[in-house]
Structures are given as C-alpha cells and as structure tokens.
Coordinates of C-alpha atoms in Angstrom, one line a residue:
M1 CA 29.9 11.1 20.4
A2 CA 32.4 9.0 22.2
G3 CA 35.2 11.2 23.8
L4 CA 33.3 14.5 23.8
E5 CA 31.4 14.2 27.0
G6 CA 31.9 17.1 29.4
R7 CA 33.7 19.4 26.9
D8 CA 32.5 23.0 26.7
D9 CA 35.1 24.6 24.2
G10 CA 32.7 24.5 21.2
Y11 CA 32.9 20.7 20.4
S12 CA 29.3 20.1 21.3
V13 CA 28.3 22.6 18.7
W14 CA 29.8 20.9 15.7
A15 CA 29.1 17.5 17.2
D16 CA 25.4 18.2 17.3
E17 CA 25.6 19.5 13.8
L18 CA 27.2 16.4 12.6
L19 CA 24.7 14.2 14.5
E20 CA 21.9 15.8 12.7
H21 CA 23.2 14.4 9.4
L22 CA 22.5 10.8 10.8
R23 CA 18.6 11.7 11.2
P24 CA 16.5 9.9 8.6
T25 CA 15.8 13.2 6.8
G26 CA 19.3 14.4 6.7
R27 CA 21.2 11.3 5.4
D28 CA 23.0 12.8 2.5
L29 CA 26.7 12.2 1.8
G30 CA 27.1 15.3 -0.2
R31 CA 25.7 17.4 2.4
V32 CA 27.9 15.9 5.1
V33 CA 31.0 16.6 2.9
D34 CA 30.0 20.2 2.3
W35 CA 29.4 20.7 6.0
L36 CA 32.9 19.3 6.8
A37 CA 34.6 21.8 4.4
R38 CA 32.6 24.7 5.9
T39 CA 33.4 23.5 9.4
V40 CA 37.1 23.2 8.9
D41 CA 37.3 26.0 6.3
G42 CA 38.9 23.8 3.6
T43 CA 38.3 21.7 0.7
V44 CA 37.0 18.2 1.1
C45 CA 36.5 15.2 -1.3
L46 CA 35.5 11.6 -0.8
R47 CA 37.2 9.5 -3.4
G48 CA 37.2 5.8 -4.3
Q49 CA 40.2 3.6 -4.4
D50 CA 40.5 4.1 -8.1
G51 CA 40.3 8.0 -7.8
T52 CA 36.5 8.2 -8.6
L53 CA 35.0 11.4 -6.9
L54 CA 32.3 10.1 -4.7
A55 CA 31.4 13.4 -3.1
G56 CA 32.8 16.9 -2.6
R57 CA 35.4 18.9 -4.8
P58 CA 38.6 17.5 -6.1
V59 CA 41.6 17.8 -4.0
P60 CA 45.3 17.2 -5.3
V61 CA 46.7 14.5 -3.2
D62 CA 49.8 12.3 -3.1
E63 CA 48.6 9.2 -5.0
T64 CA 51.0 6.8 -3.5
L65 CA 50.1 7.8 0.1
T66 CA 46.4 8.0 -0.8
A67 CA 46.6 4.4 -2.1
E68 CA 48.3 3.2 1.0
V69 CA 45.5 4.7 3.0
A70 CA 42.8 3.2 0.8
A71 CA 44.4 -0.2 0.9
G72 CA 44.4 -0.1 4.7
R73 CA 48.2 -0.4 5.1
I74 CA 47.7 2.8 7.3
A75 CA 44.5 4.2 8.7
S76 CA 45.3 7.9 8.2
A77 CA 48.0 10.3 7.2
A78 CA 48.8 14.0 7.5
L79 CA 51.1 16.0 5.4
E80 CA 52.1 19.7 4.6
E81 CA 53.1 20.7 1.1
G82 CA 53.4 24.1 -0.6
G83 CA 51.7 25.9 2.3
H84 CA 48.7 23.5 2.1
H85 CA 47.9 21.0 5.0
Q86 CA 46.1 17.8 4.3
R87 CA 44.5 15.0 6.1
L88 CA 43.7 11.6 4.6
V89 CA 41.5 9.2 6.5
R90 CA 40.4 5.7 5.4
V91 CA 36.6 5.2 5.1
V92 CA 35.8 1.4 5.5
R93 CA 33.0 0.1 3.2
T94 CA 31.0 -2.9 4.1
G95 CA 29.8 -3.8 0.5
P96 CA 31.6 -5.3 -2.3
E97 CA 33.1 -1.9 -3.2
P98 CA 36.7 -1.1 -2.1
D99 CA 37.4 1.3 0.8
A100 CA 37.4 5.1 0.1
V101 CA 39.5 7.9 1.4
L102 CA 38.3 11.2 2.9
A103 CA 40.8 13.9 1.9
V104 CA 40.7 17.4 3.5
C105 CA 42.9 20.4 2.5
R106 CA 43.2 23.6 4.2
T107 CA 45.7 26.5 4.4
A108 CA 45.9 26.6 8.2
P109 CA 47.4 23.6 10.2
F110 CA 45.0 21.1 11.8
D111 CA 44.5 21.9 15.4
R112 CA 42.9 19.4 17.7
R113 CA 39.4 20.6 17.0
A114 CA 39.9 20.3 13.2
A115 CA 41.4 17.0 13.5
D116 CA 38.6 15.7 15.8
V117 CA 35.9 17.1 13.2
V118 CA 37.7 15.2 10.3
T119 CA 38.0 11.9 12.3
H120 CA 34.4 11.9 13.6
T121 CA 33.0 13.0 10.3
A122 CA 34.9 10.0 8.6
S123 CA 33.0 7.6 11.0
V124 CA 29.6 9.3 10.0
V125 CA 30.6 8.8 6.2
E126 CA 31.3 5.2 6.8
L127 CA 27.8 4.9 8.5
L128 CA 26.0 6.6 5.6
L129 CA 28.0 4.7 3.0
G130 CA 27.2 1.3 4.8
A131 CA 23.4 2.3 5.0
G132 CA 23.4 3.4 1.4
E133 CA 25.0 0.1 0.1
R134 CA 22.8 -2.0 2.3
L135 CA 19.7 -0.1 0.8
Q136 CA 21.0 -0.6 -2.7
A137 CA 21.6 -4.4 -1.9
A138 CA 18.1 -4.7 -0.4
R139 CA 16.7 -3.0 -3.6
R140 CA 18.8 -5.3 -5.8
F141 CA 17.4 -8.2 -3.9
D142 CA 13.9 -7.0 -4.2
R143 CA 14.3 -6.4 -8.0
A144 CA 15.7 -9.9 -8.5
A145 CA 13.1 -11.4 -6.4
A146 CA 10.4 -9.6 -8.3
D147 CA 11.9 -10.7 -11.6
L148 CA 12.0 -14.3 -10.4
R149 CA 8.3 -14.1 -9.3
L150 CA 7.5 -12.8 -12.7
A151 CA 9.4 -15.6 -14.5
I152 CA 7.7 -18.2 -12.3
L153 CA 4.2 -16.8 -13.3
Q154 CA 5.3 -16.8 -16.9
L155 CA 6.3 -20.5 -16.8
L156 CA 2.9 -21.3 -15.1
M157 CA 1.1 -19.4 -17.8
V158 CA 2.6 -21.8 -20.5
E159 CA 2.0 -25.0 -18.2
D160 CA 5.6 -25.5 -17.5
I161 CA 5.1 -26.6 -13.9
V162 CA 8.5 -28.4 -13.4
A163 CA 10.5 -25.4 -14.6
A164 CA 8.4 -23.1 -12.3
R165 CA 9.0 -25.3 -9.2
R166 CA 12.8 -25.3 -9.9
V167 CA 12.9 -21.6 -10.0
A168 CA 10.7 -21.2 -6.9
A169 CA 12.7 -23.7 -4.9
G170 CA 15.8 -21.6 -4.5
L171 CA 14.2 -18.7 -2.7
W172 CA 10.7 -19.9 -1.7
P173 CA 10.8 -23.6 -0.9
G174 CA 7.4 -25.3 -0.7
L175 CA 5.7 -22.3 -2.6
L176 CA 4.4 -24.5 -5.4
D177 CA 4.2 -27.8 -3.5
T178 CA 0.6 -28.0 -4.5
D179 CA -1.6 -29.3 -7.2
T180 CA -4.1 -26.4 -7.3
A181 CA -4.2 -22.8 -6.7
C182 CA -6.4 -19.7 -7.1
V183 CA -5.3 -16.6 -8.9
Y184 CA -6.2 -13.2 -7.6
V185 CA -5.8 -9.7 -9.4
A186 CA -5.8 -6.8 -7.2
E187 CA -6.3 -3.2 -8.7
T188 CA -5.2 0.0 -7.2
T189 CA -3.8 3.3 -8.5
P190 CA -0.4 3.0 -10.5
G191 CA 1.3 5.2 -7.8
D192 CA 0.1 3.0 -5.1
R193 CA 0.9 -0.4 -6.6
D194 CA 4.2 -1.0 -4.7
R195 CA 2.6 -0.3 -1.3
L196 CA -0.2 -2.8 -2.5
V197 CA 2.5 -5.4 -3.3
G198 CA 3.9 -4.9 0.1
D199 CA 0.6 -5.3 1.7
C200 CA -0.1 -8.5 -0.4
L201 CA 3.4 -10.1 0.7
D202 CA 2.6 -9.1 4.4
V203 CA -0.8 -10.8 4.5
T204 CA 0.3 -14.1 2.5
G205 CA 4.0 -14.3 3.7
E206 CA 5.9 -16.5 1.4
R207 CA 2.9 -18.9 0.9
A208 CA 1.7 -17.0 -2.2
L209 CA 3.3 -15.8 -5.5
V210 CA 2.9 -11.9 -5.6
V211 CA 3.7 -10.4 -9.0
R212 CA 3.6 -6.8 -10.4
C213 CA 1.5 -7.3 -13.5
P214 CA 3.8 -6.7 -16.5
A215 CA 0.8 -5.7 -18.7
V216 CA -1.3 -3.3 -16.5
D217 CA 0.4 -0.8 -14.2
S218 CA -2.3 -0.8 -11.6
H219 CA -2.6 -4.6 -11.3
V220 CA -1.2 -7.0 -8.8
I221 CA -1.3 -10.7 -9.6
V222 CA -1.3 -13.2 -6.6
V223 CA -1.2 -17.0 -7.1
V224 CA -2.7 -18.5 -3.8
P225 CA -2.4 -22.2 -3.0
G226 CA -4.2 -21.9 0.3
E227 CA -7.8 -20.9 1.0
A228 CA -6.8 -18.8 4.2
D229 CA -4.6 -16.5 2.1
G230 CA -7.4 -15.9 -0.3
A231 CA -9.6 -14.8 2.6
R232 CA -6.8 -12.5 4.0
L233 CA -6.6 -10.9 0.5
R234 CA -10.3 -10.3 0.4
D235 CA -10.0 -8.6 3.7
L236 CA -7.2 -6.5 2.6
A237 CA -9.2 -5.2 -0.3
G238 CA -12.1 -4.3 2.0
R239 CA -9.6 -2.3 4.2
R240 CA -7.9 -0.4 1.4
R241 CA -9.5 2.5 -0.2
D242 CA -9.6 2.5 -4.0
T243 CA -8.5 -1.1 -4.1
F244 CA -10.5 -3.9 -6.0
L245 CA -10.0 -7.8 -6.1
G246 CA -11.1 -10.4 -8.4
G247 CA -10.5 -14.1 -7.8
S248 CA -10.7 -17.2 -9.9
A249 CA -12.0 -20.6 -9.2
R250 CA -9.4 -23.1 -7.9
H251 CA -7.6 -24.8 -10.7
G252 CA -4.5 -27.1 -11.4
L253 CA -1.2 -25.1 -11.6
A254 CA -1.2 -25.9 -15.4
R255 CA -4.4 -23.9 -15.8
T256 CA -2.9 -20.6 -14.4
A257 CA -3.6 -18.8 -17.6
L258 CA -7.2 -19.7 -17.5
A259 CA -7.4 -18.8 -13.8
Y260 CA -5.9 -15.5 -14.5
G261 CA -8.5 -14.7 -17.1
Q262 CA -11.3 -15.6 -14.6
A263 CA -9.6 -13.3 -12.0
V264 CA -9.8 -10.4 -14.5
S265 CA -13.3 -11.1 -15.2
A266 CA -14.2 -11.2 -11.5
L267 CA -12.3 -7.9 -11.1
A268 CA -14.7 -6.2 -13.4
V269 CA -17.7 -7.5 -11.3
A270 CA -15.8 -6.3 -8.1
R271 CA -15.9 -2.7 -9.2
F272 CA -19.7 -2.7 -8.8
R273 CA -19.7 -4.7 -5.4
P274 CA -19.8 -2.8 -2.0
G275 CA -17.0 -5.0 -0.7
R276 CA -14.8 -4.3 -3.7
A277 CA -14.0 -8.0 -4.1
A278 CA -15.6 -10.8 -6.3
V279 CA -14.9 -14.4 -7.0
Y280 CA -15.4 -15.9 -10.4
A281 CA -17.2 -19.0 -9.1
E282 CA -20.0 -16.9 -7.6
R283 CA -21.4 -16.3 -11.1
T284 CA -23.2 -18.9 -13.2
R285 CA -20.8 -19.7 -16.3
P286 CA -22.7 -20.5 -19.6
E287 CA -20.3 -23.7 -20.2
R288 CA -21.8 -25.1 -16.8
L289 CA -25.4 -24.9 -18.5
M290 CA -24.5 -26.9 -21.6
D291 CA -24.6 -30.8 -21.8
P292 CA -21.1 -31.9 -20.4
G293 CA -20.7 -34.8 -22.8
A294 CA -21.7 -32.9 -25.9
L295 CA -19.6 -29.9 -25.0
H296 CA -16.5 -32.0 -24.2
T297 CA -16.9 -33.9 -27.5
W298 CA -17.4 -30.7 -29.5
T299 CA -14.4 -29.1 -27.8
T300 CA -12.2 -32.2 -28.4
R301 CA -13.0 -32.1 -32.2
L302 CA -12.6 -28.4 -32.5
L303 CA -9.1 -28.5 -31.0
S304 CA -8.1 -31.8 -32.6
P305 CA -6.0 -30.2 -35.2
L306 CA -3.5 -29.3 -32.6
D307 CA -3.2 -32.9 -31.1
G308 CA -0.4 -33.8 -33.4
L309 CA 2.0 -31.1 -32.1
A310 CA 4.7 -31.6 -29.5
H311 CA 3.5 -31.1 -26.0
H312 CA 5.4 -27.9 -25.3
T313 CA 4.5 -26.4 -28.6
R314 CA 0.8 -27.2 -28.2
A315 CA 0.8 -25.8 -24.7
D316 CA 2.5 -22.5 -25.9
L317 CA -0.1 -22.1 -28.7
L318 CA -3.0 -22.7 -26.3
A319 CA -1.8 -20.5 -23.6
T320 CA -1.1 -17.8 -26.0
T321 CA -4.4 -18.0 -27.8
R322 CA -6.4 -18.3 -24.6
L323 CA -4.6 -14.9 -23.3
G324 CA -4.6 -13.4 -26.7
L325 CA -8.4 -13.8 -27.0
E326 CA -8.8 -12.1 -23.6
F327 CA -6.3 -9.3 -23.9
T328 CA -4.4 -7.3 -26.6
A329 CA -1.3 -8.7 -28.3
V330 CA 1.0 -6.3 -26.2
S331 CA -0.4 -7.3 -22.9
T332 CA -0.2 -11.0 -23.8
A333 CA 3.3 -10.5 -24.8
K334 CA 4.1 -8.9 -21.5
L335 CA 2.4 -11.5 -19.5
L336 CA 4.2 -14.5 -21.2
G337 CA 7.5 -12.5 -21.6
V338 CA 7.7 -12.8 -25.4
S339 CA 7.4 -10.3 -28.2
R340 CA 4.0 -9.2 -29.6
N341 CA 5.1 -10.6 -33.0
T342 CA 5.4 -14.1 -31.5
V343 CA 2.0 -13.7 -30.0
R344 CA 0.5 -12.8 -33.2
A345 CA 2.5 -15.6 -35.0
R346 CA 1.2 -18.2 -32.6
M347 CA -2.4 -17.0 -32.8
E348 CA -2.3 -17.0 -36.7
R349 CA -0.9 -20.5 -36.6
V350 CA -3.8 -21.6 -34.3
E351 CA -6.3 -19.8 -36.6
G352 CA -4.9 -21.7 -39.6
L353 CA -4.8 -25.1 -37.8
L354 CA -8.5 -24.6 -36.7
G355 CA -9.7 -23.2 -40.0
T356 CA -11.2 -20.2 -38.2
D357 CA -11.2 -16.4 -38.7
F358 CA -10.5 -14.6 -35.4
S359 CA -11.7 -11.3 -36.8
D360 CA -15.2 -12.6 -36.3
L361 CA -16.4 -11.9 -32.8
A362 CA -18.7 -14.8 -32.8
V363 CA -15.7 -17.1 -33.9
R364 CA -13.6 -15.7 -31.1
A365 CA -16.3 -16.4 -28.5
A366 CA -16.7 -20.0 -29.6
V367 CA -13.1 -20.7 -29.7
H368 CA -12.7 -19.0 -26.3
L369 CA -15.4 -21.4 -25.0
G370 CA -13.6 -24.3 -26.3
L371 CA -10.2 -23.2 -24.8
T372 CA -12.1 -22.7 -21.5
V373 CA -13.6 -26.1 -21.7
Q374 CA -10.3 -27.8 -22.7
A375 CA -8.5 -26.3 -19.6
G376 CA -10.7 -28.7 -17.6
L377 CA -10.6 -31.7 -19.8
A378 CA -7.5 -33.2 -18.0
E379 CA -9.7 -33.3 -14.9
A380 CA -12.8 -34.7 -16.6
P381 CA -13.4 -38.1 -18.3
R382 CA -12.6 -37.9 -22.1
A383 CA -15.5 -38.0 -24.4
D384 CA -16.2 -41.1 -26.6
A385 CA -14.1 -40.4 -29.6
A386 CA -16.6 -42.6 -31.6
A387 CA -19.5 -40.4 -30.7
L388 CA -20.8 -37.9 -33.2
P389 CA -20.3 -34.4 -31.9
D390 CA -23.3 -32.2 -31.4
P391 CA -23.0 -29.1 -33.6
F392 CA -22.2 -25.7 -31.9
A393 CA -25.9 -24.5 -32.4
G394 CA -27.0 -27.7 -30.4
L395 CA -24.8 -26.7 -27.5
L396 CA -26.6 -23.4 -27.3
A397 CA -30.1 -24.8 -27.6
G398 CA -30.6 -26.2 -24.2
P399 CA -33.4 -24.6 -22.0
A400 CA -31.1 -23.9 -19.1
L401 CA -28.6 -21.9 -21.2
R402 CA -31.4 -20.2 -23.0
A403 CA -33.1 -19.2 -19.8
W404 CA -29.7 -17.7 -18.5
A405 CA -29.1 -15.8 -21.7
Q406 CA -32.8 -14.5 -21.7
E407 CA -32.2 -13.3 -18.0
L408 CA -28.9 -11.8 -18.7
L409 CA -30.2 -9.9 -21.7
G410 CA -33.5 -8.9 -20.2
R411 CA -31.6 -6.7 -17.7
L412 CA -31.1 -4.2 -20.4
E413 CA -34.8 -3.8 -21.4
G414 CA -35.6 -1.5 -18.3
D415 CA -33.6 1.3 -19.8
G416 CA -35.4 3.8 -22.0
R417 CA -32.4 4.2 -24.3
D418 CA -33.0 0.7 -25.7
L419 CA -29.5 -0.6 -24.5
R420 CA -30.2 -4.1 -25.7
R421 CA -30.8 -2.8 -29.4
T422 CA -27.3 -0.9 -29.1
V423 CA -25.4 -3.8 -27.7
R424 CA -26.7 -6.2 -30.3
A425 CA -25.8 -3.8 -33.1
W426 CA -22.5 -3.2 -31.6
L427 CA -21.8 -7.0 -31.3
A428 CA -23.1 -7.6 -34.9
A429 CA -20.6 -4.9 -36.1
G430 CA -17.8 -6.8 -34.4
G431 CA -17.5 -4.4 -31.5
N432 CA -16.9 -1.6 -34.0
A433 CA -18.8 1.6 -32.7
E434 CA -18.7 3.5 -36.0
R435 CA -20.2 0.6 -38.1
A436 CA -22.9 0.1 -35.4
A437 CA -23.8 3.8 -35.2
Q438 CA -24.2 3.9 -39.1
H439 CA -26.5 0.9 -38.8
L440 CA -28.5 2.6 -36.0
G441 CA -28.4 6.1 -37.3
V442 CA -26.7 7.6 -34.2
H443 CA -23.5 9.0 -33.4
A444 CA -20.5 6.7 -32.5
Q445 CA -20.1 8.1 -29.1
T446 CA -23.8 7.4 -28.3
V447 CA -23.0 3.7 -29.1
R448 CA -20.0 3.8 -26.8
D449 CA -22.0 5.4 -24.0
H450 CA -24.8 2.9 -24.2
V451 CA -22.4 0.0 -24.3
R452 CA -20.7 1.4 -21.2
A453 CA -24.0 1.9 -19.5
A454 CA -24.8 -1.9 -20.1
E455 CA -21.8 -3.0 -18.2
P456 CA -22.9 -2.4 -14.6
V457 CA -26.3 -3.6 -15.5
M458 CA -25.0 -6.9 -16.6
E459 CA -22.0 -6.8 -14.4
R460 CA -19.7 -7.6 -17.5
Q461 CA -16.9 -5.7 -18.9
L462 CA -17.6 -5.2 -22.6
L463 CA -15.5 -2.5 -24.0
A464 CA -12.4 -4.4 -23.2
A465 CA -12.2 -7.8 -25.0
G466 CA -12.2 -11.0 -22.8
G467 CA -14.4 -13.6 -21.1
D468 CA -17.1 -11.2 -20.1
L469 CA -17.6 -10.0 -23.7
Y470 CA -17.7 -13.5 -25.0
E471 CA -20.3 -14.5 -22.5
V472 CA -22.6 -11.7 -23.8
V473 CA -22.0 -13.0 -27.3
L474 CA -22.9 -16.5 -26.4
A475 CA -26.1 -15.2 -24.7
H476 CA -27.0 -13.4 -28.1
L477 CA -26.3 -16.4 -29.9
A478 CA -28.4 -18.6 -27.8
V479 CA -31.4 -16.5 -28.1
G480 CA -30.8 -16.0 -31.9
D481 CA -29.8 -12.3 -31.9
L482 CA -26.6 -13.0 -33.7
A483 CA -25.6 -15.2 -36.7
P484 CA -23.9 -18.3 -35.6
P485 CA -20.2 -18.5 -36.3
A486 CA -18.6 -20.4 -39.2
L487 CA -16.8 -23.3 -37.4
P488 CA -15.4 -26.3 -39.1
A489 CA -16.3 -28.5 -36.0
A490 CA -19.8 -27.1 -36.0

C-alpha cells in the first residue's frame, strides 16, 4: 500500500493481512469489516446514506455529522463522546447507490496506526463495493440480454419476424438481417448448461441467437444464420464431453418453430452418433417421398378451415399446434411465453376447425404431416385449387414411401423379442403401454422396455411425442399395419 514502504513498526503485518482480502478467494465485505474491528479493537459498521446496515455491527453515531460525511461535504470526521472515540470515513460507490460511511468506535484514542488502518480499510471497502456492484450490473445485463434473446425466439416461433428484428436491433444489430437460418439444439447436463451457453456465445459471437431453452433445463437453442457458425457448433459438440447437438435444415425465419422441431428430432439421432451431432437433412423424410402436387393439394385442403382467420391469429394457432403436437402443453407454453391453458385452448380451436380428434395418434401424425408441409408452402408453387385432392391413403401408397416404411420397420425384425409386434400394438393403443400390454398378454414394463429398445434401432425417439414418433406412425400406415385416420380432407 502507498505510504507504507520502508516501515518496520508493525504496519507491514496488518497491511499484508488487509491485502489478502483483495485476493479473488478472499473478497468478502463482512470479513473485511470484522477484520478491521479485531485489528483496531473496536466496533465497526458500514452503513448506507439512509442508515441501512451493510456490514458489521450497529454503532451509535451522530446522524447529522454522518450525513455530512455520506453526502461528501466532508471526507472524514473524528469525535470523542462519553469516553468513546469514533472515526467516520466516507466510502465512495461507483454504482447508482449513494455513498456509504465506515464508522469505527473504540474506547482508546485513535493513534497513528489505528487511523491508518481505518483509512486504508476504507479504500479496500470501496474497491470491494465497486467490484460487487460491477458484478451485479454485469449479471443484471446478462439476465436482461437472456430475457431479450428468449423474447426474440418466442416472436420467431409465432412468425412475428418484424417485431423480432426490432427487438434484436437494439443490442445485436444485423443479427436477423437474413431471410433463412438453421436452428440447433444442444444438450448437456442441467448443471453445465450455463457454461455451454457461454461456449456457444464464444464460438458464434453475436452472429447467432443463443437461448436457454425455457422448457428443458438441459437444452440450449441456437438460431444460426450463417453456415460457418453451424460448423463451429458441431465442432464444439465434438470437443465437449456429455454434449449432443441436433440441427435443422435451413428454413425461412417464419419457419423457426418447424426448424426447432427438426433440431429436437435430430438431437435424438445425435445420441446414437459417435460424433454426438446430427442434422435433420441427413435423414430421408417421408414427405419427400410423396407426390409433391398431391401432398400440397391435400395439405391446402386439410388446413383450409383456418384460411379465413386474421393472419396473426392463424400464425399463432398454427405455431402453437405444431409445437403442441411435438411437445407437452407445459413445454409448448414455456417456449411460446404463454400459459398452458392458452396452448390447450388454441389446439382445441384448431381441432374444432379441422373436425379432427387429436387424441387419435394417427390423426396427430397426419395433421403434423400437414403442418410440416404447410411450413414450406410459401416457398413452393400453390397447388391448383380446382384440382381434386388425392385422399390421404393415396399419399401413402407410393412405391418410394412404401419401400422406406418397409426398410424402417424391417430393422426391428432381427430382434428375438419381436420388437415390431410390440411397437405396432403400442401405437394401435395410442402409445398407452398398459392397453398394449393387455392386448399382448405381457407386463406394461415389458412394453416400455421393448419400445425403448426399438429407439436406437430405428434412430427415432418414440416415448416422447414428436416428429420421430409420427414418422413411425406414418410408416405403419403406409404398410397397412395401422388403421387409417379419420380425416375430413381424406
């Protein structure tokens, strides 16, 4: 400390002790105040301008004089009253909070050593307060930035691109100056997620939207406009232990909800990959094996009851239903920033408009297919409105789709437990293990074990509702192993 060089009268001892409190492992305001009380053999308190005790034990002080010191009209004061000696030292704060006062009271007069200890301790307290306030300010900024990133994602999920760009422009200019992007979902342990967020921010800079998933504590969602940053994320997943990464195909920003579902689906595949990363486009999708014109015509007819709605209402209903068919109502609500009752109400409205029953697994798979195709209709020529739509069964009858379905389900036949029979019964029971077990004459846990065993074989996640499950349902429909859904448009 300045002014102490060359002194050998005990000053270096307390100075060294005081400096220890500035080490990263020793920065504790309460410990510093307690140390000061022991060192000068007195009572010490750090109080705010309004008298709030910030650290230490209460010290009776002259309020008028203390207010003068706190206001900066005098830097320090010393007084003796009733056999007690006091020192009041102003502690300057760099943040928005008013300055504080370090009050020291002892029975003996303040000699030079004690006075120096108090003065230098006040400087250390200033440093610690400033560091703490800067840390709190940084944390507040980080929380605010995280909240803004989540708000931007939620706006993208409901196709409000203009509002999303306005929110992003303030802190991240140019972030959404793009027409298309990929969505990645990274998974780690919940306790490691904050570090994963930091790693994702480091490798992408401010070129990507990095969001803590509000629905799954172990997930980080990243909206990536550039191809290079996607490659950096895949490299990151390969370097980190216990981290998996799923990525979507490239979509327009208005299709962020669709891209998110694709990323979650790819994440399920990544768990079985040596590199712990997978991209949705790597897999053949059933809709790509259907006749495009017939598929678009059927989709347009299926969703036509929503065409008369206002644009924002239609977008909200479609985005909510698409996510609601992929995830639980609670997760969907967290992703969209609405209540689960709102999610249920929107899905019930769509159910009524379409004349469908979402409790039927085959119906859910068919509507999910329509919503997936609808997400790409803006980028594809509209089907001829005068053309007669092919029935849904006709969409599944093509040789390419049937070959795909037979190959996918055929993977289950090499297992001696007859996994294919169990999965078929489980799907026919609407994904209910108890009802499937009654039909098969086995225990419900056996059904669950068989379904879980089928997941890595087919590289699809079945026990969690979503795109993977609906693909397997479509495969069973294509080969005739499940009854076709009751759809007005079919």
